[in-house]
Short mmCIF file of C-alpha atoms and ligand atoms in Angstrom, two decimals:
data_model
loop_
_atom_site.label_atom_id
_atom_site.label_comp_id
_atom_site.label_asym_id
_atom_site.label_seq_id
_atom_site.Cartn_x
_atom_site.Cartn_y
_atom_site.Cartn_z
CA MET A 7 -13.57 26.81 -35.92
CA PRO A 8 -16.16 24.52 -35.23
CA SER A 9 -18.88 25.81 -32.14
CA LEU A 10 -20.37 25.00 -30.17
CA PRO A 11 -24.49 25.55 -31.32
CA TRP A 12 -25.67 27.09 -28.11
CA GLY A 13 -23.49 29.63 -28.32
CA ASN A 14 -21.68 32.02 -25.45
CA ILE A 15 -24.04 31.70 -22.68
CA ILE A 16 -22.27 34.78 -20.47
CA PHE A 17 -21.30 32.67 -17.30
CA CYS A 18 -19.11 33.25 -14.29
CA SER A 19 -19.44 31.91 -10.63
CA LEU A 20 -21.74 32.82 -8.06
CA GLU A 21 -19.28 32.83 -5.34
CA THR A 22 -17.93 36.65 -7.18
CA THR A 23 -22.00 37.02 -7.74
CA GLU A 24 -21.10 40.05 -10.61
CA LYS A 25 -22.66 38.46 -12.96
CA PRO A 26 -25.43 35.39 -12.72
CA MET A 27 -25.53 33.17 -15.14
CA THR A 28 -27.83 33.56 -18.56
CA LYS A 29 -29.29 29.61 -18.01
CA SER A 30 -28.52 27.92 -15.33
CA PHE A 31 -27.50 24.54 -16.76
CA ARG A 32 -28.96 21.03 -15.88
CA VAL A 33 -26.67 17.93 -15.06
CA PHE A 34 -26.84 14.30 -14.32
CA ALA A 35 -24.93 12.24 -12.47
CA THR A 36 -24.49 8.57 -12.73
CA CYS A 37 -23.55 9.13 -9.62
CA ASP A 38 -21.08 10.73 -6.29
CA LEU A 39 -17.58 12.71 -7.27
CA GLY A 40 -17.56 13.45 -4.01
CA ASP A 41 -15.89 17.72 -3.20
CA ALA A 42 -15.14 18.62 -6.71
CA LEU A 43 -19.13 18.73 -7.47
CA ASN A 44 -19.47 21.25 -6.09
CA LEU A 45 -17.68 23.23 -8.35
CA LEU A 46 -20.94 23.45 -9.98
CA ARG A 47 -23.35 24.22 -7.58
CA ASN A 48 -21.00 26.67 -6.95
CA LYS A 49 -21.91 28.14 -10.59
CA GLY A 50 -25.60 27.09 -10.20
CA TYR A 51 -24.89 24.81 -12.54
CA GLU A 52 -28.69 22.43 -11.05
CA LEU A 53 -27.39 19.11 -10.38
CA GLU A 54 -28.80 15.99 -9.62
CA VAL A 55 -26.12 12.48 -8.62
CA TYR A 56 -28.35 9.67 -8.20
CA PRO A 57 -27.53 8.87 -4.28
CA HIS A 58 -26.93 5.43 -4.22
CA PRO A 59 -23.83 3.79 -5.22
CA GLU A 60 -25.19 1.23 -7.39
CA ALA A 61 -25.18 2.39 -10.71
CA PRO A 62 -28.42 3.31 -11.75
CA PRO A 63 -30.19 1.63 -14.37
CA LYS A 64 -30.75 2.24 -18.03
CA SER A 65 -34.15 3.22 -17.81
CA LEU A 66 -33.85 6.03 -15.25
CA ILE A 67 -30.84 7.27 -17.40
CA ILE A 68 -33.29 7.58 -20.95
CA GLU A 69 -35.96 9.08 -17.66
CA LYS A 70 -33.82 11.86 -16.91
CA LEU A 71 -32.80 12.88 -20.49
CA LYS A 72 -36.12 13.22 -20.84
CA THR A 73 -36.62 15.83 -18.93
CA GLY A 74 -34.31 17.75 -21.06
CA LEU A 75 -30.92 17.67 -19.36
CA ASP A 76 -28.15 19.96 -20.78
CA GLY A 77 -25.20 17.46 -19.73
CA LEU A 78 -24.36 13.79 -18.37
CA ILE A 79 -21.46 12.93 -15.85
CA THR A 80 -21.20 8.84 -15.99
CA THR A 81 -18.95 5.61 -15.55
CA LEU A 82 -17.73 2.84 -16.99
CA ARG A 83 -20.28 1.48 -15.58
CA ASP A 84 -23.06 3.68 -17.43
CA LYS A 85 -24.38 2.50 -21.34
CA ILE A 86 -23.83 4.79 -23.62
CA ASP A 87 -25.36 4.27 -27.08
CA ALA A 88 -27.49 6.10 -29.91
CA GLU A 89 -30.81 4.98 -27.41
CA ILE A 90 -28.59 7.73 -24.20
CA PHE A 91 -27.94 10.16 -26.91
CA GLU A 92 -32.13 9.86 -29.03
CA ALA A 93 -33.41 10.41 -24.88
CA GLY A 94 -31.47 13.15 -24.83
CA LYS A 95 -32.32 15.26 -27.72
CA PRO A 96 -32.19 18.34 -27.94
CA THR A 97 -30.72 19.73 -25.15
CA LEU A 98 -27.65 17.26 -24.54
CA LYS A 99 -24.28 18.85 -24.95
CA VAL A 100 -22.01 17.23 -23.08
CA VAL A 101 -20.86 12.93 -21.64
CA ALA A 102 -18.74 13.46 -18.78
CA GLN A 103 -16.90 10.00 -18.14
CA PHE A 104 -14.80 9.91 -14.78
CA ALA A 105 -13.09 7.16 -16.45
CA VAL A 106 -9.64 7.52 -18.43
CA GLY A 107 -11.09 3.80 -20.18
CA PHE A 108 -14.85 4.83 -22.22
CA ASP A 109 -15.77 1.42 -24.12
CA ASN A 110 -19.16 1.48 -22.72
CA ILE A 111 -19.73 4.42 -24.95
CA ASN A 112 -20.06 4.23 -28.00
CA ARG A 113 -18.22 6.57 -29.26
CA ALA A 114 -19.75 6.25 -33.52
CA ASP A 115 -23.71 6.70 -32.15
CA ALA A 116 -22.03 9.81 -29.89
CA ASN A 117 -20.30 10.88 -33.38
CA ARG A 118 -23.77 9.79 -34.94
CA TYR A 119 -25.83 12.84 -33.12
CA LYS A 120 -22.68 15.25 -32.19
CA ILE A 121 -22.45 14.89 -29.01
CA PRO A 122 -18.57 14.93 -27.34
CA PHE A 123 -18.06 12.94 -24.52
CA THR A 124 -14.70 14.01 -22.20
CA ASN A 125 -12.39 11.65 -20.45
CA THR A 126 -10.64 11.65 -17.13
CA ALA A 127 -6.68 10.49 -19.15
CA ASP A 128 -3.32 11.60 -17.84
CA VAL A 129 -4.18 11.91 -14.21
CA LEU A 130 -4.71 8.42 -13.08
CA THR A 131 -1.80 7.06 -15.00
CA GLU A 132 0.46 7.21 -11.83
CA ALA A 133 -1.65 5.35 -9.78
CA THR A 134 -2.82 2.48 -12.53
CA ALA A 135 0.68 2.16 -12.73
CA GLU A 136 1.45 1.39 -9.81
CA PHE A 137 -0.89 -1.09 -8.51
CA ALA A 138 -0.23 -3.23 -12.21
CA PHE A 139 3.54 -2.86 -10.55
CA PHE A 140 1.90 -3.96 -6.63
CA THR A 141 0.11 -6.69 -7.94
CA LEU A 142 2.60 -7.96 -9.70
CA GLY A 143 5.01 -7.98 -6.94
CA ALA A 144 1.85 -9.43 -4.23
CA LEU A 145 1.44 -12.69 -6.90
CA ALA A 146 5.57 -13.31 -7.49
CA ARG A 147 6.30 -12.68 -3.49
CA LYS A 148 3.03 -14.18 -2.51
CA LEU A 149 2.06 -11.84 -1.07
CA TRP A 150 -1.06 -12.87 0.18
CA SER A 151 -0.23 -16.55 0.83
CA ALA A 152 2.32 -15.95 3.05
CA GLU A 153 0.37 -12.88 5.71
CA HIS A 154 -3.07 -16.40 5.60
CA LEU A 155 0.11 -18.56 6.66
CA THR A 156 0.54 -15.47 9.51
CA ARG A 157 -3.25 -14.58 9.84
CA ASP A 158 -4.18 -18.77 10.00
CA ASN A 159 -1.77 -20.04 12.12
CA LYS A 160 -0.57 -22.11 9.82
CA TRP A 161 3.60 -20.50 10.58
CA GLY A 162 5.04 -22.96 12.42
CA PHE A 163 8.69 -22.80 11.85
CA TRP A 164 11.40 -21.24 9.92
CA HIS A 165 12.47 -23.56 6.67
CA PRO A 166 14.80 -22.37 3.55
CA PHE A 167 11.80 -23.87 1.04
CA LEU A 168 8.67 -25.03 2.93
CA PRO A 169 6.22 -24.25 2.94
CA PHE A 170 6.40 -22.03 -0.71
CA LEU A 171 9.11 -19.94 -1.94
CA GLY A 172 8.45 -16.45 -4.18
CA ASP A 173 9.86 -15.30 -7.25
CA GLU A 174 11.73 -12.42 -7.33
CA VAL A 175 11.09 -9.92 -9.48
CA THR A 176 14.87 -8.49 -9.80
CA GLY A 177 16.48 -8.47 -12.61
CA LYS A 178 13.48 -10.25 -14.35
CA THR A 179 12.41 -9.50 -17.81
CA ILE A 180 8.78 -8.40 -18.22
CA ALA A 181 6.65 -7.75 -21.67
CA ILE A 182 4.89 -4.17 -21.48
CA ILE A 183 1.55 -4.75 -24.09
CA GLY A 184 -0.04 -1.15 -24.79
CA THR A 185 2.60 1.44 -24.95
CA GLY A 186 0.43 4.46 -24.00
CA ARG A 187 0.32 6.51 -20.61
CA ILE A 188 -0.27 3.80 -18.39
CA GLY A 189 2.84 1.19 -20.55
CA LEU A 190 4.71 4.18 -20.57
CA ALA A 191 4.03 5.11 -16.76
CA MET A 192 5.18 1.02 -16.05
CA ILE A 193 7.91 1.22 -17.43
CA LYS A 194 9.39 3.54 -15.25
CA LYS A 195 8.65 1.92 -12.49
CA CYS A 196 10.05 -1.01 -13.97
CA ALA A 197 13.17 0.46 -15.37
CA GLY A 198 13.27 0.89 -10.95
CA PHE A 199 14.25 -2.28 -10.63
CA ASP A 200 16.34 -3.73 -12.76
CA MET A 201 14.15 -5.04 -15.59
CA ASN A 202 14.75 -6.66 -19.31
CA MET A 203 11.76 -4.81 -21.25
CA LEU A 204 10.18 -5.86 -23.72
CA CYS A 205 7.68 -3.61 -25.35
CA TYR A 206 4.52 -4.12 -28.23
CA ASP A 207 2.01 -1.06 -29.08
CA PRO A 208 1.57 -1.88 -32.75
CA ALA A 209 -0.08 2.01 -32.93
CA TYR A 210 1.80 3.66 -30.87
CA GLN A 211 5.46 3.30 -30.20
CA ASN A 212 8.06 6.01 -28.37
CA HIS A 213 11.21 5.47 -29.22
CA ASP A 214 12.32 8.68 -27.63
CA TYR A 215 11.17 7.63 -24.12
CA ILE A 216 12.64 4.16 -25.08
CA LYS A 217 15.99 6.04 -25.86
CA ALA A 218 15.65 7.54 -21.99
CA ILE A 219 14.65 4.52 -20.33
CA GLN A 220 18.22 2.69 -21.66
CA GLU A 221 20.05 5.19 -20.84
CA THR A 222 19.03 5.44 -17.78
CA LEU A 223 19.62 1.92 -17.09
CA ASP A 224 23.00 1.99 -19.36
CA LEU A 225 23.38 5.07 -16.33
CA ARG A 226 22.96 2.86 -13.70
CA HIS A 227 25.07 0.08 -14.29
CA GLU A 228 28.38 2.14 -14.97
CA ARG A 229 28.05 4.05 -12.39
CA GLY A 230 27.46 0.98 -9.47
CA ILE A 231 23.48 1.10 -8.98
CA SER A 232 23.36 -2.08 -10.99
CA LYS A 233 24.59 -5.11 -11.08
CA GLU A 234 23.02 -5.96 -14.49
CA LYS A 235 23.26 -3.74 -17.85
CA ASN A 236 19.27 -4.39 -18.77
CA TRP A 237 17.89 -3.66 -21.77
CA ILE A 238 14.37 -1.99 -24.02
CA ARG A 239 13.22 -2.78 -26.73
CA TYR A 240 9.94 -2.93 -28.55
CA THR A 241 8.80 -6.46 -30.55
CA GLY A 242 5.93 -8.18 -31.13
CA PHE A 243 3.27 -9.72 -29.59
CA GLU A 244 4.34 -13.26 -29.82
CA ALA A 245 7.88 -12.66 -29.17
CA ALA A 246 7.42 -10.95 -26.25
CA LEU A 247 4.77 -13.32 -24.47
CA ARG A 248 7.57 -16.66 -25.50
CA ASP A 249 10.98 -14.18 -23.78
CA ALA A 250 9.12 -12.58 -20.93
CA ASP A 251 8.63 -13.82 -17.14
CA PHE A 252 6.06 -11.08 -16.80
CA VAL A 253 3.24 -9.41 -18.52
CA SER A 254 1.46 -6.67 -18.37
CA VAL A 255 -1.42 -5.49 -19.77
CA HIS A 256 -2.16 -1.71 -20.82
CA VAL A 257 -4.57 -1.63 -23.49
CA PRO A 258 -7.95 0.32 -24.25
CA LEU A 259 -10.71 -2.32 -25.17
CA LEU A 260 -11.52 -2.42 -28.84
CA ARG A 261 -13.95 -4.54 -29.51
CA GLU A 262 -13.67 -6.19 -34.06
CA GLY A 263 -14.21 -3.56 -36.15
CA GLU A 264 -13.25 -0.85 -33.65
CA SER A 265 -9.72 -1.67 -33.91
CA PRO A 266 -7.56 -2.78 -36.89
CA THR A 267 -6.13 -4.57 -33.94
CA PRO A 268 -8.66 -4.98 -31.90
CA THR A 269 -7.94 -6.19 -28.41
CA TYR A 270 -11.29 -8.27 -27.25
CA HIS A 271 -9.89 -11.90 -26.16
CA LEU A 272 -6.41 -10.57 -26.95
CA PHE A 273 -5.39 -13.58 -24.21
CA ASN A 274 -6.84 -16.13 -25.12
CA GLU A 275 -5.99 -20.94 -25.40
CA ARG A 276 -3.16 -20.06 -28.30
CA THR A 277 -1.82 -16.52 -26.89
CA LEU A 278 -1.56 -18.03 -23.43
CA ARG A 279 0.38 -21.21 -24.17
CA LEU A 280 2.60 -18.73 -25.81
CA MET A 281 3.73 -17.76 -22.35
CA LYS A 282 6.15 -19.33 -20.26
CA PRO A 283 5.18 -21.86 -16.96
CA ASN A 284 6.52 -20.06 -15.17
CA ALA A 285 5.85 -16.56 -16.32
CA PHE A 286 2.87 -14.30 -14.32
CA LEU A 287 0.01 -12.15 -16.27
CA VAL A 288 -1.03 -8.94 -14.60
CA ASN A 289 -4.79 -7.48 -15.91
CA THR A 290 -5.04 -3.69 -15.16
CA SER A 291 -7.41 -2.52 -18.63
CA ARG A 292 -9.75 -4.47 -19.69
CA GLY A 293 -11.47 -7.20 -18.02
CA PRO A 294 -12.94 -8.75 -21.92
CA VAL A 295 -8.90 -8.05 -23.00
CA ILE A 296 -8.68 -11.63 -21.72
CA ASP A 297 -11.00 -14.40 -22.74
CA GLU A 298 -11.35 -15.46 -18.65
CA ALA A 299 -12.16 -19.68 -19.37
CA ALA A 300 -9.21 -20.19 -20.93
CA LEU A 301 -7.69 -17.61 -17.92
CA ALA A 302 -9.02 -20.43 -15.96
CA LYS A 303 -7.77 -23.25 -17.95
CA ALA A 304 -4.24 -21.98 -18.12
CA LEU A 305 -3.91 -21.92 -14.76
CA LYS A 306 -5.53 -24.95 -13.60
CA GLU A 307 -3.48 -27.18 -16.24
CA LYS A 308 -0.05 -24.51 -15.09
CA TRP A 309 0.69 -22.89 -18.76
CA ILE A 310 1.13 -20.05 -16.71
CA GLY A 311 2.28 -19.49 -13.41
CA GLY A 312 0.02 -16.89 -12.28
CA ALA A 313 -2.13 -13.85 -12.55
CA ALA A 314 -3.31 -10.81 -10.44
CA LEU A 315 -6.01 -9.29 -12.34
CA ASP A 316 -7.67 -5.95 -11.72
CA VAL A 317 -11.07 -6.23 -13.95
CA TYR A 318 -13.41 -8.98 -15.83
CA GLU A 319 -15.59 -9.55 -18.15
CA LYS A 320 -18.45 -9.46 -15.96
CA GLU A 321 -17.71 -6.50 -13.48
CA PRO A 322 -18.31 -7.87 -10.42
CA LEU A 323 -16.80 -10.57 -10.76
CA ALA A 324 -19.06 -13.40 -10.84
CA ALA A 325 -19.41 -15.82 -7.54
CA ASP A 326 -19.76 -18.91 -9.63
CA SER A 327 -16.10 -17.82 -11.41
CA PRO A 328 -14.14 -20.47 -12.10
CA LEU A 329 -11.34 -18.14 -11.32
CA ARG A 330 -12.30 -18.51 -7.72
CA ASP A 331 -11.22 -21.53 -7.87
CA PRO A 332 -9.44 -23.03 -4.33
CA ALA A 333 -6.71 -24.91 -6.42
CA ILE A 334 -5.38 -22.12 -7.95
CA GLU A 335 -5.81 -19.38 -5.45
CA ASP A 336 -2.68 -19.11 -4.61
CA ARG A 337 -1.24 -18.84 -7.68
CA CYS A 338 -4.34 -15.68 -8.91
CA ARG A 339 -4.10 -12.52 -7.40
CA LEU A 340 -8.83 -11.09 -7.64
CA TYR A 341 -8.79 -7.42 -7.63
CA PRO A 342 -12.22 -5.26 -7.16
CA HIS A 343 -11.45 -2.65 -10.07
CA PHE A 344 -9.13 -0.84 -8.04
CA ALA A 345 -6.12 0.50 -9.89
CA SER A 346 -6.96 4.05 -9.98
CA ALA A 347 -8.92 3.78 -6.68
CA ALA A 348 -6.84 6.55 -4.52
CA ARG A 349 -7.48 9.57 -2.97
CA ILE A 350 -6.37 12.47 -4.65
CA THR A 351 -6.10 10.19 -7.52
CA ARG A 352 -9.89 9.68 -7.71
CA LEU A 353 -11.31 12.72 -5.83
CA SER A 354 -9.26 15.92 -5.59
CA PRO A 355 -11.33 18.71 -7.74
CA ASP A 356 -7.96 19.38 -9.34
CA PRO A 357 -8.14 19.20 -12.66
CA ASP A 358 -4.20 18.22 -13.19
CA LYS A 359 -4.67 15.95 -10.65
CA GLY A 360 -8.07 14.04 -9.41
CA MET A 361 -11.10 12.35 -12.56
CA ALA A 362 -13.41 14.38 -10.46
CA GLY A 363 -11.64 17.04 -10.91
CA ARG A 364 -10.91 16.44 -14.65
CA CYS A 365 -13.87 15.25 -15.55
CA VAL A 366 -16.14 18.11 -13.86
CA GLN A 367 -13.60 20.95 -15.92
CA GLY A 368 -14.02 19.05 -18.88
CA LEU A 369 -18.05 19.05 -18.95
CA MET A 370 -17.81 22.87 -17.97
CA ASP A 371 -15.87 23.43 -20.90
CA VAL A 372 -18.32 21.94 -23.42
CA MET A 373 -21.36 23.79 -21.39
CA GLU A 374 -18.92 26.86 -21.12
CA ALA A 375 -17.76 26.79 -24.49
CA ASN A 376 -14.36 27.45 -22.90
CA TYR A 377 -12.04 27.45 -25.97
CA GLY A 378 -13.63 29.74 -28.13
CA GLY A 379 -16.73 27.61 -28.09
CA ASP A 380 -14.03 24.94 -30.32
CA VAL A 381 -14.56 21.11 -28.76
CA THR A 382 -10.90 20.71 -31.64
CA LYS A 383 -9.52 22.73 -29.13
CA MET A 384 -11.05 21.43 -25.42
CA PRO A 385 -8.08 19.04 -23.61
CA TYR A 386 -10.92 16.57 -22.00
CA VAL A 387 -12.75 15.93 -25.11
CA VAL A 388 -12.49 12.49 -26.94
CA ASN A 389 -14.72 12.75 -29.77
CA LYS A 390 -12.81 15.78 -31.44
CA GLU A 391 -12.94 13.49 -34.99
CA ALA A 392 -16.54 14.51 -35.18
CA PHE A 393 -16.35 18.61 -34.93
CA ALA A 394 -13.16 18.85 -37.08
CA LYS A 395 -14.53 20.75 -40.20
P1 LIG B 412 -3.52 4.96 -23.85
O1 LIG B 412 -4.47 4.82 -25.28
O2 LIG B 412 -2.57 5.77 -23.26
O3 LIG B 412 -2.69 3.19 -24.18
C1 LIG B 412 -2.91 2.36 -24.99
C2 LIG B 412 -2.29 2.17 -26.01
O4 LIG B 412 -3.23 0.83 -26.28
C3 LIG B 412 -1.86 2.39 -27.48
O5 LIG B 412 -0.68 3.44 -27.48
C4 LIG B 412 -2.37 2.16 -28.51
O6 LIG B 412 -1.26 1.69 -29.57
C5 LIG B 412 -2.55 0.77 -27.77
N1 LIG B 412 -2.87 -0.28 -28.51
C6 LIG B 412 -4.08 -0.62 -28.62
N2 LIG B 412 -4.26 -1.76 -29.78
C7 LIG B 412 -3.38 -2.26 -29.27
C8 LIG B 412 -3.07 -3.66 -29.74
N3 LIG B 412 -3.98 -4.11 -29.81
N4 LIG B 412 -1.65 -4.36 -28.62
C9 LIG B 412 -1.54 -3.82 -28.62
N5 LIG B 412 -1.45 -2.62 -28.17
C10 LIG B 412 -2.37 -2.06 -28.70
O7 LIG B 412 -4.82 4.37 -22.35
P2 LIG B 412 -4.50 4.47 -20.89
O8 LIG B 412 -4.40 5.68 -20.37
O9 LIG B 412 -2.47 4.24 -20.74
O10 LIG B 412 -4.78 3.17 -20.65
C11 LIG B 412 -4.64 2.05 -21.32
C12 LIG B 412 -6.07 1.52 -20.26
O11 LIG B 412 -5.93 0.77 -19.00
C13 LIG B 412 -7.14 2.21 -20.40
O12 LIG B 412 -7.81 2.59 -21.89
C14 LIG B 412 -8.59 1.37 -19.88
O13 LIG B 412 -8.98 0.58 -20.13
C15 LIG B 412 -7.61 1.08 -18.65
N6 LIG B 412 -7.55 1.82 -17.13
C16 LIG B 412 -7.53 1.03 -15.86
C17 LIG B 412 -7.91 1.43 -15.32
C18 LIG B 412 -8.51 0.36 -13.85
O14 LIG B 412 -9.11 1.28 -12.70
N7 LIG B 412 -7.91 -1.49 -13.61
C19 LIG B 412 -7.27 2.25 -14.97
C20 LIG B 412 -6.90 2.88 -15.72
C21 LIG B 412 -6.69 3.02 -16.88
#
């Protein structure tokens, strides 16, 4: 069993005060996670939280690590690589990431330094999928333009088609790019809107789930709940783009060399041109999956109908980004990396409900050598391969 080098430290809560910790773990959190951090404080961890809302500079994280930290709590804003792991030597035992995506962490470096890192998968799945669905609806039905019309006092009359119309979502065809946790949750939501679904994923295809969704669609039709007989199937990337009215992206950011099917600039001039001229693109995955310059051009030159974006190549979105061009503002919804930003999802201290709870539990699992100290058995550790015998 690959167990942790610091062994089984006797560990119990200070609240129970039966036995104190034999050692107080020192942790630096690069941001506040709310009440969940009290789980650590109550157990006697020595916790320092970066007090500002922005990310700390990397040099500060390095400075903290050099004082002999045991654990680091990070977010997607912190670049975690060899420089960080080197500074953490020899005390750093775990990096606990407050996010499901971990493209900010150099996995190969973590493995080389044998530092396990954790993420907060699953607990943000439904929140992210519902946000993707809502933004898709807001884009297609022009909710932003419609509210502006009202607020700006430009709503002068009711008219059959003036000043503009939106497009229905119900009954349309959507391409789901990436059928992992969030992609499958998105499929469930689209099924409720009688959508047809084209799925694409080169690495993971959940045919049982797709079959169950088809059975649900069939039943809804048989029982008169849905007028049309809707369908779902796996297909190729280009076929999905060509035939869809909506395209929703649910892939991790994988750069060249990190995967046989990288996702960096998966959407570029060539692939955007494959989409229908009235199709809508929704991205709640990671910004660099889309070549933003190409997308701005696609919107301006009307190769596609519109886009709703939650994530960007550089965050926050630059003041001079072409995506802010007023010429495309009615067809381009822009959100501030907000898809998982719902109260329970972000902050619940319960590891089965909240990212904060899951992040803290992931850290404690490693620190306290839970699961017999076997990193490969810890549910929230990502880079288990570095510890496999
Ligand atoms: P997941 O690992 O369960 O699913 C990702 C899927 O993408 C996998 O099935 C994988 O096989 C597939 N994939 C990989 N390369 C692909 C490619 N080239 N083309 C198509 N599919 C490919 O991850 P998840 O929990 O569903 O999360 C997906 C991503 O969403 C995260 O990595 C994160 O970057 C992003 N995310 C963003 C927010 C937000 O706030 N906007 C919130 C949560 C997650």
